[in-house]
């Protein structure tokens, strides 16, 4: 787990590979199984496999409880106030850290990316800092803040910041040089160029960076709680593991996975709505 981001092509990037052909509209053409159905089928198969393997002795049941026991423990957690308090603590650190990282990443990305001198001045520093694993900062976070919220925020902000910054830098550099020359010819000032030229061009990259940062921020929030002991799902997971509650441990792991899925779904919906004007989103809706 590192602070190093993966550079992901935004929607509509012409360099992105074509993953498939458009579906045929000819009558009589048999359509494939919907993706949602395939996804649900794979999930059901996994649940069934986890249910059967421990019961027939392929997996040791004392370490791998069946899915029914995990599900029962999960629903038991749903009925406890301590569980929802832990969810709230995790989401609090995740949201605050992500907001700080997003604002800092967008502002610095536009400032640095808009100046060739600033890009060259900061290039080596960025390349040195961003590969540092976020978990390597745990001793520093504990030394500075102990188990307070700030230690969690340090890890979350550091990891999520690079995801946003790098994407914004790529977005700013993707501005059409002809459009830049035209803006200067019409006498647009720096703020007007940012508003009408830089921001619309970089926005798809910004949304990609935010989606990546949201997932990374959640991972680091739970990691901080698990290792440092900040209140949240990670701390709840550590307590369940240390007390030998195996089914509850798996149940909390499943809960963190569900939370991650919800975060991804929400940010994808926000991305589609924000970029509804973008050609890639119009094409996706058409399909």
Short mmCIF file of C-alpha atoms in Angstrom, two decimals:
data_model
loop_
_atom_site.label_atom_id
_atom_site.label_comp_id
_atom_site.label_asym_id
_atom_site.label_seq_id
_atom_site.Cartn_x
_atom_site.Cartn_y
_atom_site.Cartn_z
CA UNK A 1 0.00 0.00 0.00
CA UNK A 2 1.69 3.15 -1.12
CA UNK A 3 1.05 6.78 -1.81
CA UNK A 4 2.03 6.20 -5.41
CA UNK A 5 -0.97 6.68 -7.70
CA UNK A 6 -1.78 4.78 -10.81
CA UNK A 7 -2.24 7.10 -13.74
CA UNK A 8 -5.61 6.31 -15.20
CA UNK A 9 -6.83 7.66 -18.49
CA UNK A 10 -9.99 9.70 -17.98
CA UNK A 11 -13.20 9.14 -19.88
CA UNK A 12 -12.81 10.03 -23.49
CA UNK A 13 -9.01 9.90 -23.50
CA UNK A 14 -8.07 8.99 -27.08
CA UNK A 15 -5.08 7.02 -25.79
CA UNK A 16 -7.32 4.63 -23.90
CA UNK A 17 -7.56 1.23 -25.58
CA UNK A 18 -10.77 0.10 -27.17
CA UNK A 19 -12.12 -2.71 -25.10
CA UNK A 20 -14.88 -3.91 -27.34
CA UNK A 21 -17.02 -3.21 -30.33
CA UNK A 22 -20.38 -1.49 -30.19
CA UNK A 23 -23.30 -3.87 -29.96
CA UNK A 24 -25.05 -4.66 -33.20
CA UNK A 25 -28.53 -3.27 -33.74
CA UNK A 26 -29.46 -5.89 -36.39
CA UNK A 27 -32.69 -7.73 -35.56
CA UNK A 28 -32.33 -11.35 -34.59
CA UNK A 29 -28.83 -10.88 -33.14
CA UNK A 30 -28.63 -12.74 -29.85
CA UNK A 31 -27.53 -10.57 -26.99
CA UNK A 32 -25.12 -11.72 -24.31
CA UNK A 33 -25.89 -12.11 -20.62
CA UNK A 34 -26.14 -8.70 -18.90
CA UNK A 35 -23.08 -7.73 -16.90
CA UNK A 36 -25.12 -7.26 -13.73
CA UNK A 37 -26.43 -10.81 -13.95
CA UNK A 38 -22.93 -12.18 -14.48
CA UNK A 39 -21.65 -10.18 -11.49
CA UNK A 40 -24.42 -11.43 -9.22
CA UNK A 41 -23.87 -14.97 -10.45
CA UNK A 42 -20.18 -14.79 -9.57
CA UNK A 43 -21.03 -13.44 -6.12
CA UNK A 44 -23.55 -16.20 -5.46
CA UNK A 45 -21.00 -18.80 -6.57
CA UNK A 46 -18.41 -17.37 -4.19
CA UNK A 47 -20.84 -17.37 -1.27
CA UNK A 48 -21.83 -20.96 -2.04
CA UNK A 49 -18.20 -22.02 -2.29
CA UNK A 50 -17.33 -20.44 1.08
CA UNK A 51 -20.36 -22.19 2.57
CA UNK A 52 -19.52 -25.64 1.24
CA UNK A 53 -15.72 -25.90 1.53
CA UNK A 54 -15.51 -25.52 5.33
CA UNK A 55 -18.40 -27.95 5.84
CA UNK A 56 -16.82 -30.73 3.79
CA UNK A 57 -13.44 -30.26 5.45
CA UNK A 58 -11.50 -28.77 2.53
CA UNK A 59 -10.90 -25.64 4.65
CA UNK A 60 -10.40 -25.80 8.43
CA UNK A 61 -13.66 -24.59 9.91
CA UNK A 62 -12.01 -23.04 12.99
CA UNK A 63 -10.29 -20.52 10.69
CA UNK A 64 -12.75 -20.38 7.78
CA UNK A 65 -16.37 -20.25 8.99
CA UNK A 66 -19.12 -20.92 6.43
CA UNK A 67 -20.85 -18.01 4.74
CA UNK A 68 -24.01 -18.57 6.81
CA UNK A 69 -22.08 -18.00 10.04
CA UNK A 70 -20.38 -14.92 8.61
CA UNK A 71 -23.73 -13.56 7.46
CA UNK A 72 -25.28 -14.21 10.85
CA UNK A 73 -22.42 -12.38 12.56
CA UNK A 74 -22.75 -9.49 10.10
CA UNK A 75 -26.46 -9.05 10.79
CA UNK A 76 -25.70 -9.23 14.49
CA UNK A 77 -23.27 -6.34 14.03
CA UNK A 78 -25.94 -4.37 12.18
CA UNK A 79 -28.01 -4.42 15.34
CA UNK A 80 -25.27 -2.98 17.56
CA UNK A 81 -24.75 0.72 18.12
CA UNK A 82 -21.00 0.20 18.52
CA UNK A 83 -20.81 -1.03 14.93
CA UNK A 84 -22.54 2.04 13.51
CA UNK A 85 -20.43 4.28 15.69
CA UNK A 86 -17.36 2.61 14.20
CA UNK A 87 -18.74 3.14 10.68
CA UNK A 88 -19.30 6.80 11.49
CA UNK A 89 -15.75 7.20 12.83
CA UNK A 90 -14.30 5.60 9.70
CA UNK A 91 -16.39 7.75 7.38
CA UNK A 92 -15.50 10.88 9.33
CA UNK A 93 -11.76 10.37 8.92
CA UNK A 94 -12.25 9.29 5.29
CA UNK A 95 -14.39 12.31 4.35
CA UNK A 96 -12.25 14.96 6.07
CA UNK A 97 -9.01 13.52 4.73
CA UNK A 98 -10.40 13.14 1.20
CA UNK A 99 -11.71 16.72 1.20
CA UNK A 100 -8.33 18.12 2.28
CA UNK A 101 -6.49 16.01 -0.29
CA UNK A 102 -8.90 16.95 -3.07
CA UNK A 103 -8.67 20.70 -2.49
CA UNK A 104 -4.89 20.62 -2.12
CA UNK A 105 -4.43 18.34 -5.13
CA UNK A 106 -6.64 20.40 -7.45
CA UNK A 107 -5.23 23.79 -6.43
CA UNK A 108 -1.58 22.74 -6.52
CA UNK A 109 -2.12 20.69 -9.68
CA UNK A 110 -3.49 23.69 -11.56
CA UNK A 111 -0.82 26.05 -10.21
CA UNK A 112 2.05 23.69 -10.98
CA UNK A 113 0.67 22.40 -14.26
CA UNK A 114 0.03 25.89 -15.63
CA UNK A 115 3.69 26.88 -15.38
CA UNK A 116 6.51 25.09 -17.14
CA UNK A 117 8.98 26.52 -14.62
CA UNK A 118 6.91 25.18 -11.69
CA UNK A 119 6.61 21.74 -13.32
CA UNK A 120 10.34 21.43 -13.82
CA UNK A 121 11.07 22.80 -10.35
CA UNK A 122 8.80 20.32 -8.57
CA UNK A 123 9.19 17.26 -10.82
CA UNK A 124 12.02 15.64 -8.87
CA UNK A 125 10.37 16.37 -5.51
CA UNK A 126 7.09 14.81 -6.62
CA UNK A 127 8.84 11.75 -8.03
CA UNK A 128 10.69 11.33 -4.74
CA UNK A 129 7.73 11.76 -2.39
CA UNK A 130 4.87 9.99 -4.11
CA UNK A 131 6.35 6.43 -4.11
CA UNK A 132 6.81 6.53 -0.32
CA UNK A 133 4.38 3.95 1.17
CA UNK A 134 1.71 5.64 3.24
CA UNK A 135 2.01 2.99 5.95
CA UNK A 136 5.66 4.02 6.38
CA UNK A 137 4.32 7.23 7.92
CA UNK A 138 2.55 5.36 10.72
CA UNK A 139 5.44 5.77 13.23
CA UNK A 140 5.58 9.49 12.44
CA UNK A 141 1.80 9.82 12.79
CA UNK A 142 1.86 8.06 16.18
CA UNK A 143 4.81 10.17 17.32
CA UNK A 144 3.08 13.42 16.39
CA UNK A 145 -0.57 12.74 17.21
CA UNK A 146 -0.85 9.45 19.09
CA UNK A 147 -4.21 7.81 18.46
CA UNK A 148 -6.06 11.07 17.80
CA UNK A 149 -7.97 11.75 14.59
CA UNK A 150 -5.05 13.75 13.21
CA UNK A 151 -2.88 10.62 12.88
CA UNK A 152 -5.53 9.03 10.67
CA UNK A 153 -5.86 12.20 8.63
CA UNK A 154 -2.11 12.33 8.03
CA UNK A 155 -2.15 8.92 6.36
CA UNK A 156 -5.39 9.50 4.45
CA UNK A 157 -4.39 12.92 3.13
CA UNK A 158 -0.92 11.80 2.10
CA UNK A 159 -2.18 8.80 0.14
CA UNK A 160 -5.17 10.50 -1.48
CA UNK A 161 -3.34 13.73 -2.33
CA UNK A 162 -1.05 12.11 -4.90
CA UNK A 163 -3.96 10.43 -6.65
CA UNK A 164 -5.57 13.81 -7.28
CA UNK A 165 -2.42 15.84 -7.95
CA UNK A 166 -0.98 13.57 -10.64
CA UNK A 167 -4.27 13.35 -12.50
CA UNK A 168 -4.72 17.14 -12.42
CA UNK A 169 -1.18 17.64 -13.72
CA UNK A 170 -1.94 15.36 -16.67
CA UNK A 171 -5.22 17.16 -17.25
CA UNK A 172 -3.64 20.61 -17.32
CA UNK A 173 -0.95 19.42 -19.73
CA UNK A 174 -3.67 18.07 -22.04
CA UNK A 175 -4.94 21.55 -22.92
CA UNK A 176 -4.92 22.20 -26.66
CA UNK A 177 -2.05 24.62 -27.48
CA UNK A 178 -4.22 26.26 -30.14
CA UNK A 179 -6.87 26.98 -27.53
CA UNK A 180 -4.22 28.47 -25.26
CA UNK A 181 -2.95 30.75 -28.02
CA UNK A 182 -6.52 31.78 -28.84
CA UNK A 183 -7.23 32.63 -25.19
CA UNK A 184 -4.11 34.81 -25.05
CA UNK A 185 -5.01 36.46 -28.35
CA UNK A 186 -8.41 37.43 -26.95
CA UNK A 187 -6.74 38.91 -23.88
CA UNK A 188 -8.11 36.47 -21.31
CA UNK A 189 -6.46 36.89 -17.92
CA UNK A 190 -5.09 34.05 -15.77
CA UNK A 191 -8.33 33.54 -13.84
CA UNK A 192 -10.45 33.58 -17.02
CA UNK A 193 -8.13 31.02 -18.65
CA UNK A 194 -8.42 28.76 -15.62
CA UNK A 195 -12.21 29.09 -15.56
CA UNK A 196 -12.98 28.70 -19.27
CA UNK A 197 -10.04 26.64 -20.53
CA UNK A 198 -8.04 24.83 -17.86
CA UNK A 199 -10.90 23.64 -15.65
CA UNK A 200 -13.14 22.16 -18.40
CA UNK A 201 -10.15 20.33 -19.90
CA UNK A 202 -8.87 19.01 -16.57
CA UNK A 203 -12.27 18.11 -15.11
CA UNK A 204 -12.39 14.52 -16.47
CA UNK A 205 -8.94 13.95 -14.97
CA UNK A 206 -10.05 15.52 -11.70
CA UNK A 207 -13.02 13.17 -11.45
CA UNK A 208 -10.80 10.18 -12.18
CA UNK A 209 -8.38 11.30 -9.49
CA UNK A 210 -11.18 11.80 -6.96
CA UNK A 211 -12.59 8.35 -7.64
CA UNK A 212 -9.18 6.76 -7.12
CA UNK A 213 -8.49 8.92 -4.08
CA UNK A 214 -11.80 7.95 -2.48
CA UNK A 215 -10.91 4.25 -2.56
CA UNK A 216 -7.34 4.83 -1.37
CA UNK A 217 -8.53 7.12 1.43
CA UNK A 218 -10.90 4.44 2.73
CA UNK A 219 -8.12 1.83 2.70
CA UNK A 220 -5.80 4.10 4.68
CA UNK A 221 -8.53 5.07 7.13
CA UNK A 222 -9.19 1.41 8.01
CA UNK A 223 -5.45 0.66 8.07
CA UNK A 224 -4.86 3.50 10.50
CA UNK A 225 -7.61 2.21 12.78
CA UNK A 226 -6.27 -1.32 12.59
CA UNK A 227 -2.61 -0.49 13.27
CA UNK A 228 -2.69 2.73 15.29
CA UNK A 229 -5.94 2.07 17.13
CA UNK A 230 -8.00 5.03 15.94
CA UNK A 231 -11.74 4.53 16.53
CA UNK A 232 -13.46 2.93 13.57
CA UNK A 233 -14.02 -0.32 11.71
CA UNK A 234 -10.32 -1.15 11.78
CA UNK A 235 -10.22 -0.96 15.56
CA UNK A 236 -13.39 -3.06 15.74
CA UNK A 237 -11.73 -5.61 13.48
CA UNK A 238 -8.62 -5.72 15.68
CA UNK A 239 -10.73 -6.27 18.80
CA UNK A 240 -12.69 -9.10 17.15
CA UNK A 241 -9.49 -10.78 15.97
CA UNK A 242 -7.75 -10.52 19.35
CA UNK A 243 -10.79 -11.92 21.16
CA UNK A 244 -10.95 -14.98 18.87
CA UNK A 245 -14.34 -14.09 17.35
CA UNK A 246 -13.51 -15.55 13.93
CA UNK A 247 -16.95 -15.18 12.33
CA UNK A 248 -17.23 -11.60 13.58
CA UNK A 249 -13.78 -10.84 12.19
CA UNK A 250 -14.83 -12.03 8.74
CA UNK A 251 -18.12 -10.16 9.09
CA UNK A 252 -16.35 -6.85 9.71
CA UNK A 253 -14.07 -7.52 6.74
CA UNK A 254 -17.18 -8.02 4.61
CA UNK A 255 -18.64 -4.79 6.03
CA UNK A 256 -15.56 -2.83 4.99
CA UNK A 257 -15.84 -4.37 1.52
CA UNK A 258 -19.48 -3.32 1.26
CA UNK A 259 -18.53 0.19 2.35
CA UNK A 260 -15.87 0.30 -0.36
CA UNK A 261 -18.38 -0.77 -2.99
CA UNK A 262 -20.82 1.93 -1.90
CA UNK A 263 -18.09 4.58 -2.06
CA UNK A 264 -17.16 3.49 -5.59
CA UNK A 265 -20.78 3.44 -6.75
CA UNK A 266 -21.44 6.92 -5.36
CA UNK A 267 -18.34 8.42 -6.96
CA UNK A 268 -19.07 6.78 -10.30
CA UNK A 269 -22.59 8.25 -10.20
CA UNK A 270 -21.16 11.69 -9.37
CA UNK A 271 -18.65 11.31 -12.18
CA UNK A 272 -21.36 10.41 -14.72
CA UNK A 273 -23.51 13.34 -13.66
CA UNK A 274 -20.65 15.85 -13.56
CA UNK A 275 -19.35 14.74 -16.96
CA UNK A 276 -22.75 14.31 -18.62
CA UNK A 277 -21.54 16.72 -21.32
CA UNK A 278 -18.46 14.61 -22.04
CA UNK A 279 -18.52 12.44 -25.22
CA UNK A 280 -17.56 9.29 -23.32
CA UNK A 281 -20.51 9.61 -20.96
CA UNK A 282 -22.94 10.26 -23.79
CA UNK A 283 -21.61 7.19 -25.56
CA UNK A 284 -21.93 5.11 -22.42
CA UNK A 285 -25.54 6.18 -21.91
CA UNK A 286 -26.32 5.43 -25.54
CA UNK A 287 -24.99 1.89 -25.22
#
